């Protein structure tokens, strides 16, 4: 058994991902809806099979939502405060 407090170096990759997502729940929830609508507006115009459009919508929305959270919310003190995240 390890002695002392658990540090970030002791955590598994899965625990790090869960910790990141747990802190990001509200911002991701708020950000995903306008991003999904904007991406769907673009994707619906494609003449591709529905399965391709669906996969593209999910992949692009996920990537843009995580990117928006990382660049717009986590990086500034003001947006962290507005989204209720700890400083």
Backbone as XML, in Angstrom:
<?xml version="1.0"?>
<chain id="A" units="angstrom">
  <residue number="1" name="UNK">
    <atom name="N" x="0.839" y="-1.188" z="0.000"/>
    <atom name="CA" x="0.000" y="0.000" z="0.000"/>
    <atom name="C" x="0.878" y="1.243" z="0.000"/>
  </residue>
  <residue number="2" name="UNK">
    <atom name="N" x="0.515" y="2.231" z="-0.813"/>
    <atom name="CA" x="1.312" y="3.454" z="-0.849"/>
    <atom name="C" x="1.152" y="4.254" z="0.436"/>
  </residue>
  <residue number="3" name="UNK">
    <atom name="N" x="2.229" y="4.893" z="0.797"/>
    <atom name="CA" x="2.220" y="5.729" z="1.988"/>
    <atom name="C" x="2.062" y="7.198" z="1.584"/>
  </residue>
  <residue number="4" name="UNK">
    <atom name="N" x="1.337" y="7.971" z="2.368"/>
    <atom name="CA" x="1.198" y="9.403" z="2.097"/>
    <atom name="C" x="0.071" y="9.701" z="1.118"/>
  </residue>
  <residue number="5" name="UNK">
    <atom name="N" x="-0.088" y="10.982" z="0.790"/>
    <atom name="CA" x="-1.189" y="11.386" z="-0.097"/>
    <atom name="C" x="-0.941" y="10.942" z="-1.536"/>
  </residue>
  <residue number="6" name="UNK">
    <atom name="N" x="-2.015" y="10.772" z="-2.258"/>
    <atom name="CA" x="-1.927" y="10.393" z="-3.666"/>
    <atom name="C" x="-1.661" y="11.650" z="-4.477"/>
  </residue>
  <residue number="7" name="UNK">
    <atom name="N" x="-0.624" y="11.625" z="-5.283"/>
    <atom name="CA" x="-0.293" y="12.761" z="-6.133"/>
    <atom name="C" x="-0.802" y="12.507" z="-7.544"/>
  </residue>
  <residue number="8" name="UNK">
    <atom name="N" x="-0.748" y="13.539" z="-8.391"/>
    <atom name="CA" x="-1.217" y="13.372" z="-9.764"/>
    <atom name="C" x="-0.372" y="12.352" z="-10.522"/>
  </residue>
  <residue number="9" name="UNK">
    <atom name="N" x="0.873" y="12.155" z="-10.123"/>
    <atom name="CA" x="1.728" y="11.173" z="-10.779"/>
    <atom name="C" x="1.288" y="9.742" z="-10.446"/>
  </residue>
  <residue number="10" name="UNK">
    <atom name="N" x="0.600" y="9.559" z="-9.312"/>
    <atom name="CA" x="0.150" y="8.231" z="-8.892"/>
    <atom name="C" x="-1.163" y="7.813" z="-9.550"/>
  </residue>
  <residue number="11" name="UNK">
    <atom name="N" x="-1.852" y="8.751" z="-10.181"/>
    <atom name="CA" x="-3.158" y="8.460" z="-10.762"/>
    <atom name="C" x="-3.011" y="7.787" z="-12.123"/>
  </residue>
  <residue number="12" name="UNK">
    <atom name="N" x="-3.934" y="6.883" z="-12.424"/>
    <atom name="CA" x="-3.932" y="6.207" z="-13.715"/>
    <atom name="C" x="-4.480" y="7.161" z="-14.778"/>
  </residue>
  <residue number="13" name="UNK">
    <atom name="N" x="-4.231" y="6.870" z="-16.049"/>
    <atom name="CA" x="-4.782" y="7.725" z="-17.108"/>
    <atom name="C" x="-6.310" y="7.835" z="-17.034"/>
  </residue>
  <residue number="14" name="UNK">
    <atom name="N" x="-6.971" y="6.750" z="-16.705"/>
    <atom name="CA" x="-8.432" y="6.781" z="-16.585"/>
    <atom name="C" x="-8.858" y="7.734" z="-15.459"/>
  </residue>
  <residue number="15" name="UNK">
    <atom name="N" x="-8.173" y="7.701" z="-14.332"/>
    <atom name="CA" x="-8.501" y="8.603" z="-13.222"/>
    <atom name="C" x="-8.267" y="10.055" z="-13.612"/>
  </residue>
  <residue number="16" name="UNK">
    <atom name="N" x="-7.222" y="10.324" z="-14.391"/>
    <atom name="CA" x="-6.967" y="11.696" z="-14.845"/>
    <atom name="C" x="-8.066" y="12.183" z="-15.776"/>
  </residue>
  <residue number="17" name="UNK">
    <atom name="N" x="-8.517" y="11.316" z="-16.691"/>
    <atom name="CA" x="-9.600" y="11.687" z="-17.611"/>
    <atom name="C" x="-10.874" y="11.946" z="-16.825"/>
  </residue>
  <residue number="18" name="UNK">
    <atom name="N" x="-11.211" y="11.067" z="-15.887"/>
    <atom name="CA" x="-12.417" y="11.257" z="-15.085"/>
    <atom name="C" x="-12.342" y="12.539" z="-14.260"/>
  </residue>
  <residue number="19" name="UNK">
    <atom name="N" x="-11.175" y="12.843" z="-13.727"/>
    <atom name="CA" x="-11.005" y="14.075" z="-12.967"/>
    <atom name="C" x="-11.199" y="15.307" z="-13.838"/>
  </residue>
  <residue number="20" name="UNK">
    <atom name="N" x="-10.656" y="15.269" z="-15.053"/>
    <atom name="CA" x="-10.811" y="16.379" z="-16.006"/>
    <atom name="C" x="-12.284" y="16.567" z="-16.358"/>
  </residue>
  <residue number="21" name="UNK">
    <atom name="N" x="-12.955" y="15.463" z="-16.690"/>
    <atom name="CA" x="-14.361" y="15.542" z="-17.091"/>
    <atom name="C" x="-15.274" y="15.916" z="-15.923"/>
  </residue>
  <residue number="22" name="UNK">
    <atom name="N" x="-14.956" y="15.468" z="-14.726"/>
    <atom name="CA" x="-15.776" y="15.817" z="-13.566"/>
    <atom name="C" x="-15.768" y="17.321" z="-13.324"/>
  </residue>
  <residue number="23" name="UNK">
    <atom name="N" x="-14.616" y="17.941" z="-13.495"/>
    <atom name="CA" x="-14.519" y="19.392" z="-13.306"/>
    <atom name="C" x="-15.156" y="20.151" z="-14.463"/>
  </residue>
  <residue number="24" name="UNK">
    <atom name="N" x="-15.314" y="19.497" z="-15.609"/>
    <atom name="CA" x="-15.790" y="20.172" z="-16.814"/>
    <atom name="C" x="-17.259" y="19.906" z="-17.130"/>
  </residue>
  <residue number="25" name="UNK">
    <atom name="N" x="-17.984" y="19.272" z="-16.239"/>
    <atom name="CA" x="-19.355" y="18.856" z="-16.550"/>
    <atom name="C" x="-20.232" y="20.031" z="-16.958"/>
  </residue>
  <residue number="26" name="UNK">
    <atom name="N" x="-20.321" y="21.055" z="-16.144"/>
    <atom name="CA" x="-21.208" y="22.186" z="-16.467"/>
    <atom name="C" x="-20.762" y="22.932" z="-17.720"/>
  </residue>
  <residue number="27" name="UNK">
    <atom name="N" x="-19.485" y="23.298" z="-17.865"/>
    <atom name="CA" x="-19.085" y="23.975" z="-19.098"/>
    <atom name="C" x="-19.341" y="23.140" z="-20.352"/>
  </residue>
  <residue number="28" name="UNK">
    <atom name="N" x="-19.070" y="21.852" z="-20.302"/>
    <atom name="CA" x="-19.304" y="21.010" z="-21.473"/>
    <atom name="C" x="-20.792" y="20.926" z="-21.788"/>
  </residue>
  <residue number="29" name="UNK">
    <atom name="N" x="-21.612" y="20.848" z="-20.763"/>
    <atom name="CA" x="-23.064" y="20.793" z="-20.964"/>
    <atom name="C" x="-23.568" y="22.073" z="-21.625"/>
  </residue>
  <residue number="30" name="UNK">
    <atom name="N" x="-23.088" y="23.209" z="-21.159"/>
    <atom name="CA" x="-23.537" y="24.495" z="-21.698"/>
    <atom name="C" x="-22.984" y="24.726" z="-23.104"/>
  </residue>
  <residue number="31" name="UNK">
    <atom name="N" x="-21.744" y="24.367" z="-23.340"/>
    <atom name="CA" x="-21.107" y="24.629" z="-24.627"/>
    <atom name="C" x="-21.568" y="23.693" z="-25.740"/>
  </residue>
  <residue number="32" name="UNK">
    <atom name="N" x="-21.952" y="22.470" z="-25.413"/>
    <atom name="CA" x="-22.194" y="21.491" z="-26.478"/>
    <atom name="C" x="-23.400" y="21.833" z="-27.349"/>
  </residue>
  <residue number="33" name="UNK">
    <atom name="N" x="-24.444" y="22.410" z="-26.786"/>
    <atom name="CA" x="-25.658" y="22.625" z="-27.567"/>
    <atom name="C" x="-25.468" y="23.591" z="-28.735"/>
  </residue>
  <residue number="34" name="UNK">
    <atom name="N" x="-24.926" y="24.785" z="-28.533"/>
    <atom name="CA" x="-24.732" y="25.659" z="-29.693"/>
    <atom name="C" x="-23.721" y="25.102" z="-30.697"/>
  </residue>
  <residue number="35" name="UNK">
    <atom name="N" x="-22.752" y="24.357" z="-30.216"/>
    <atom name="CA" x="-21.766" y="23.773" z="-31.131"/>
    <atom name="C" x="-22.410" y="22.682" z="-31.977"/>
  </residue>
  <residue number="36" name="UNK">
    <atom name="N" x="-23.221" y="21.835" z="-31.363"/>
    <atom name="CA" x="-23.906" y="20.778" z="-32.119"/>
    <atom name="C" x="-24.831" y="21.394" z="-33.164"/>
  </residue>
  <residue number="37" name="UNK">
    <atom name="N" x="-25.558" y="22.434" z="-32.802"/>
    <atom name="CA" x="-26.469" y="23.083" z="-33.749"/>
    <atom name="C" x="-25.684" y="23.686" z="-34.919"/>
  </residue>
  <residue number="38" name="UNK">
    <atom name="N" x="-24.570" y="24.356" z="-34.633"/>
    <atom name="CA" x="-23.771" y="24.977" z="-35.694"/>
    <atom name="C" x="-23.170" y="23.920" z="-36.629"/>
  </residue>
  <residue number="39" name="UNK">
    <atom name="N" x="-22.645" y="22.849" z="-36.061"/>
    <atom name="CA" x="-22.055" y="21.793" z="-36.882"/>
    <atom name="C" x="-23.155" y="21.095" z="-37.691"/>
  </residue>
  <residue number="40" name="UNK">
    <atom name="N" x="-24.301" y="20.858" z="-37.085"/>
    <atom name="CA" x="-25.402" y="20.205" z="-37.801"/>
    <atom name="C" x="-25.886" y="21.070" z="-38.953"/>
  </residue>
  <residue number="41" name="UNK">
    <atom name="N" x="-25.881" y="22.374" z="-38.779"/>
    <atom name="CA" x="-26.282" y="23.285" z="-39.851"/>
    <atom name="C" x="-25.396" y="23.083" z="-41.086"/>
  </residue>
  <residue number="42" name="UNK">
    <atom name="N" x="-24.109" y="22.861" z="-40.850"/>
    <atom name="CA" x="-23.169" y="22.648" z="-41.948"/>
    <atom name="C" x="-23.312" y="21.235" z="-42.518"/>
  </residue>
  <residue number="43" name="UNK">
    <atom name="N" x="-23.385" y="20.237" z="-41.644"/>
    <atom name="CA" x="-23.379" y="18.842" z="-42.067"/>
    <atom name="C" x="-24.663" y="18.464" z="-42.812"/>
  </residue>
  <residue number="44" name="UNK">
    <atom name="N" x="-25.790" y="19.038" z="-42.448"/>
    <atom name="CA" x="-27.059" y="18.689" z="-43.096"/>
    <atom name="C" x="-27.028" y="19.009" z="-44.586"/>
  </residue>
  <residue number="45" name="UNK">
    <atom name="N" x="-26.248" y="19.991" z="-44.982"/>
    <atom name="CA" x="-26.153" y="20.355" z="-46.385"/>
    <atom name="C" x="-25.338" y="19.393" z="-47.238"/>
  </residue>
  <residue number="46" name="UNK">
    <atom name="N" x="-24.649" y="18.448" z="-46.617"/>
    <atom name="CA" x="-23.838" y="17.501" z="-47.363"/>
    <atom name="C" x="-24.738" y="16.496" z="-48.081"/>
  </residue>
  <residue number="47" name="UNK">
    <atom name="N" x="-24.250" y="15.974" z="-49.190"/>
    <atom name="CA" x="-24.983" y="14.911" z="-49.891"/>
    <atom name="C" x="-24.280" y="13.577" z="-49.629"/>
  </residue>
  <residue number="48" name="UNK">
    <atom name="N" x="-24.122" y="13.275" z="-48.361"/>
    <atom name="CA" x="-23.472" y="12.034" z="-47.938"/>
    <atom name="C" x="-24.515" y="11.128" z="-47.289"/>
  </residue>
  <residue number="49" name="UNK">
    <atom name="N" x="-24.215" y="9.852" z="-47.160"/>
    <atom name="CA" x="-25.133" y="8.956" z="-46.444"/>
    <atom name="C" x="-25.335" y="9.426" z="-45.000"/>
  </residue>
  <residue number="50" name="UNK">
    <atom name="N" x="-26.497" y="9.142" z="-44.453"/>
    <atom name="CA" x="-26.844" y="9.617" z="-43.117"/>
    <atom name="C" x="-25.854" y="9.115" z="-42.068"/>
  </residue>
  <residue number="51" name="UNK">
    <atom name="N" x="-25.349" y="7.899" z="-42.229"/>
    <atom name="CA" x="-24.382" y="7.365" z="-41.267"/>
    <atom name="C" x="-23.097" y="8.188" z="-41.274"/>
  </residue>
  <residue number="52" name="UNK">
    <atom name="N" x="-22.664" y="8.614" z="-42.436"/>
    <atom name="CA" x="-21.452" y="9.447" z="-42.542"/>
    <atom name="C" x="-21.707" y="10.804" z="-41.907"/>
  </residue>
  <residue number="53" name="UNK">
    <atom name="N" x="-22.867" y="11.380" z="-42.176"/>
    <atom name="CA" x="-23.206" y="12.676" z="-41.584"/>
    <atom name="C" x="-23.272" y="12.577" z="-40.062"/>
  </residue>
  <residue number="54" name="UNK">
    <atom name="N" x="-23.841" y="11.489" z="-39.549"/>
    <atom name="CA" x="-23.942" y="11.301" z="-38.111"/>
    <atom name="C" x="-22.566" y="11.207" z="-37.461"/>
  </residue>
  <residue number="55" name="UNK">
    <atom name="N" x="-21.705" y="10.372" z="-38.028"/>
    <atom name="CA" x="-20.355" y="10.207" z="-37.478"/>
    <atom name="C" x="-19.599" y="11.534" z="-37.537"/>
  </residue>
  <residue number="56" name="UNK">
    <atom name="N" x="-19.731" y="12.259" z="-38.640"/>
    <atom name="CA" x="-19.056" y="13.557" z="-38.770"/>
    <atom name="C" x="-19.595" y="14.543" z="-37.743"/>
  </residue>
  <residue number="57" name="UNK">
    <atom name="N" x="-20.906" y="14.565" z="-37.549"/>
    <atom name="CA" x="-21.513" y="15.468" z="-36.570"/>
    <atom name="C" x="-21.017" y="15.174" z="-35.161"/>
  </residue>
  <residue number="58" name="UNK">
    <atom name="N" x="-21.013" y="13.909" z="-34.791"/>
    <atom name="CA" x="-20.566" y="13.530" z="-33.448"/>
    <atom name="C" x="-19.087" y="13.844" z="-33.253"/>
  </residue>
  <residue number="59" name="UNK">
    <atom name="N" x="-18.260" y="13.470" z="-34.215"/>
    <atom name="CA" x="-16.814" y="13.675" z="-34.079"/>
    <atom name="C" x="-16.448" y="15.153" z="-34.045"/>
  </residue>
  <residue number="60" name="UNK">
    <atom name="N" x="-17.023" y="15.939" z="-34.965"/>
    <atom name="CA" x="-16.696" y="17.368" z="-34.995"/>
    <atom name="C" x="-17.248" y="18.090" z="-33.772"/>
  </residue>
  <residue number="61" name="UNK">
    <atom name="N" x="-18.442" y="17.734" z="-33.326"/>
    <atom name="CA" x="-19.021" y="18.374" z="-32.152"/>
    <atom name="C" x="-18.219" y="18.070" z="-30.898"/>
  </residue>
  <residue number="62" name="UNK">
    <atom name="N" x="-17.806" y="16.825" z="-30.757"/>
    <atom name="CA" x="-16.989" y="16.447" z="-29.598"/>
    <atom name="C" x="-15.669" y="17.212" z="-29.598"/>
  </residue>
  <residue number="63" name="UNK">
    <atom name="N" x="-15.003" y="17.210" z="-30.736"/>
    <atom name="CA" x="-13.706" y="17.890" z="-30.826"/>
    <atom name="C" x="-13.850" y="19.393" z="-30.560"/>
  </residue>
  <residue number="64" name="UNK">
    <atom name="N" x="-14.842" y="20.023" z="-31.169"/>
    <atom name="CA" x="-15.018" y="21.470" z="-30.985"/>
    <atom name="C" x="-15.459" y="21.822" z="-29.569"/>
  </residue>
  <residue number="65" name="UNK">
    <atom name="N" x="-16.270" y="20.974" z="-28.948"/>
    <atom name="CA" x="-16.700" y="21.237" z="-27.574"/>
    <atom name="C" x="-15.520" y="21.144" z="-26.617"/>
  </residue>
  <residue number="66" name="UNK">
    <atom name="N" x="-14.709" y="20.102" z="-26.756"/>
    <atom name="CA" x="-13.532" y="19.971" z="-25.895"/>
    <atom name="C" x="-12.529" y="21.096" z="-26.153"/>
  </residue>
  <residue number="67" name="UNK">
    <atom name="N" x="-12.367" y="21.477" z="-27.416"/>
    <atom name="CA" x="-11.461" y="22.572" z="-27.755"/>
    <atom name="C" x="-11.961" y="23.897" z="-27.174"/>
  </residue>
  <residue number="68" name="UNK">
    <atom name="N" x="-13.251" y="24.156" z="-27.301"/>
    <atom name="CA" x="-13.823" y="25.388" z="-26.747"/>
    <atom name="C" x="-13.659" y="25.416" z="-25.231"/>
  </residue>
  <residue number="69" name="UNK">
    <atom name="N" x="-13.881" y="24.293" z="-24.584"/>
    <atom name="CA" x="-13.704" y="24.249" z="-23.130"/>
    <atom name="C" x="-12.261" y="24.526" z="-22.749"/>
  </residue>
  <residue number="70" name="UNK">
    <atom name="N" x="-11.349" y="23.882" z="-23.452"/>
    <atom name="CA" x="-9.925" y="24.031" z="-23.126"/>
    <atom name="C" x="-9.434" y="25.457" z="-23.372"/>
  </residue>
  <residue number="71" name="UNK">
    <atom name="N" x="-9.818" y="26.047" z="-24.501"/>
    <atom name="CA" x="-9.284" y="27.364" z="-24.869"/>
    <atom name="C" x="-10.076" y="28.531" z="-24.289"/>
  </residue>
  <residue number="72" name="UNK">
    <atom name="N" x="-11.390" y="28.377" z="-24.193"/>
    <atom name="CA" x="-12.218" y="29.511" z="-23.775"/>
    <atom name="C" x="-12.565" y="29.509" z="-22.295"/>
  </residue>
  <residue number="73" name="UNK">
    <atom name="N" x="-12.650" y="28.350" z="-21.681"/>
    <atom name="CA" x="-13.103" y="28.290" z="-20.288"/>
    <atom name="C" x="-11.944" y="28.076" z="-19.319"/>
  </residue>
  <residue number="74" name="UNK">
    <atom name="N" x="-11.148" y="27.063" z="-19.533"/>
    <atom name="CA" x="-10.105" y="26.718" z="-18.553"/>
    <atom name="C" x="-8.967" y="27.725" z="-18.481"/>
  </residue>
  <residue number="75" name="UNK">
    <atom name="N" x="-8.744" y="28.496" z="-19.520"/>
    <atom name="CA" x="-7.548" y="29.337" z="-19.600"/>
    <atom name="C" x="-7.688" y="30.704" z="-18.932"/>
  </residue>
  <residue number="76" name="UNK">
    <atom name="N" x="-8.912" y="31.151" z="-18.696"/>
    <atom name="CA" x="-9.064" y="32.486" z="-18.117"/>
    <atom name="C" x="-9.827" y="32.424" z="-16.801"/>
  </residue>
  <residue number="77" name="UNK">
    <atom name="N" x="-9.442" y="33.268" z="-15.890"/>
    <atom name="CA" x="-10.055" y="33.306" z="-14.562"/>
    <atom name="C" x="-11.516" y="33.738" z="-14.631"/>
  </residue>
  <residue number="78" name="UNK">
    <atom name="N" x="-11.821" y="34.688" z="-15.518"/>
    <atom name="CA" x="-13.189" y="35.200" z="-15.628"/>
    <atom name="C" x="-14.140" y="34.099" z="-16.091"/>
  </residue>
  <residue number="79" name="UNK">
    <atom name="N" x="-13.784" y="33.390" z="-17.143"/>
    <atom name="CA" x="-14.685" y="32.350" z="-17.644"/>
    <atom name="C" x="-14.764" y="31.164" z="-16.683"/>
  </residue>
  <residue number="80" name="UNK">
    <atom name="N" x="-13.691" y="30.878" z="-15.983"/>
    <atom name="CA" x="-13.765" y="29.825" z="-14.959"/>
    <atom name="C" x="-14.765" y="30.213" z="-13.884"/>
  </residue>
  <residue number="81" name="UNK">
    <atom name="N" x="-14.734" y="31.468" z="-13.468"/>
    <atom name="CA" x="-15.682" y="31.949" z="-12.465"/>
    <atom name="C" x="-17.113" y="31.892" z="-13.014"/>
  </residue>
  <residue number="82" name="UNK">
    <atom name="N" x="-17.317" y="32.337" z="-14.255"/>
    <atom name="CA" x="-18.657" y="32.362" z="-14.826"/>
    <atom name="C" x="-19.240" y="30.960" z="-14.993"/>
  </residue>
  <residue number="83" name="UNK">
    <atom name="N" x="-18.395" y="29.969" z="-15.214"/>
    <atom name="CA" x="-18.872" y="28.601" z="-15.345"/>
    <atom name="C" x="-18.848" y="27.839" z="-14.024"/>
  </residue>
  <residue number="84" name="UNK">
    <atom name="N" x="-18.557" y="28.526" z="-12.922"/>
    <atom name="CA" x="-18.621" y="27.911" z="-11.611"/>
    <atom name="C" x="-17.497" y="26.948" z="-11.309"/>
  </residue>
  <residue number="85" name="UNK">
    <atom name="N" x="-16.351" y="27.124" z="-11.958"/>
    <atom name="CA" x="-15.220" y="26.240" z="-11.712"/>
    <atom name="C" x="-14.322" y="26.832" z="-10.629"/>
  </residue>
  <residue number="86" name="UNK">
    <atom name="N" x="-13.644" y="25.971" z="-9.922"/>
    <atom name="CA" x="-12.711" y="26.440" z="-8.903"/>
    <atom name="C" x="-11.528" y="27.146" z="-9.561"/>
  </residue>
  <residue number="87" name="UNK">
    <atom name="N" x="-10.978" y="28.108" z="-8.862"/>
    <atom name="CA" x="-9.824" y="28.809" z="-9.403"/>
    <atom name="C" x="-8.537" y="28.129" z="-9.072"/>
  </residue>
</chain>
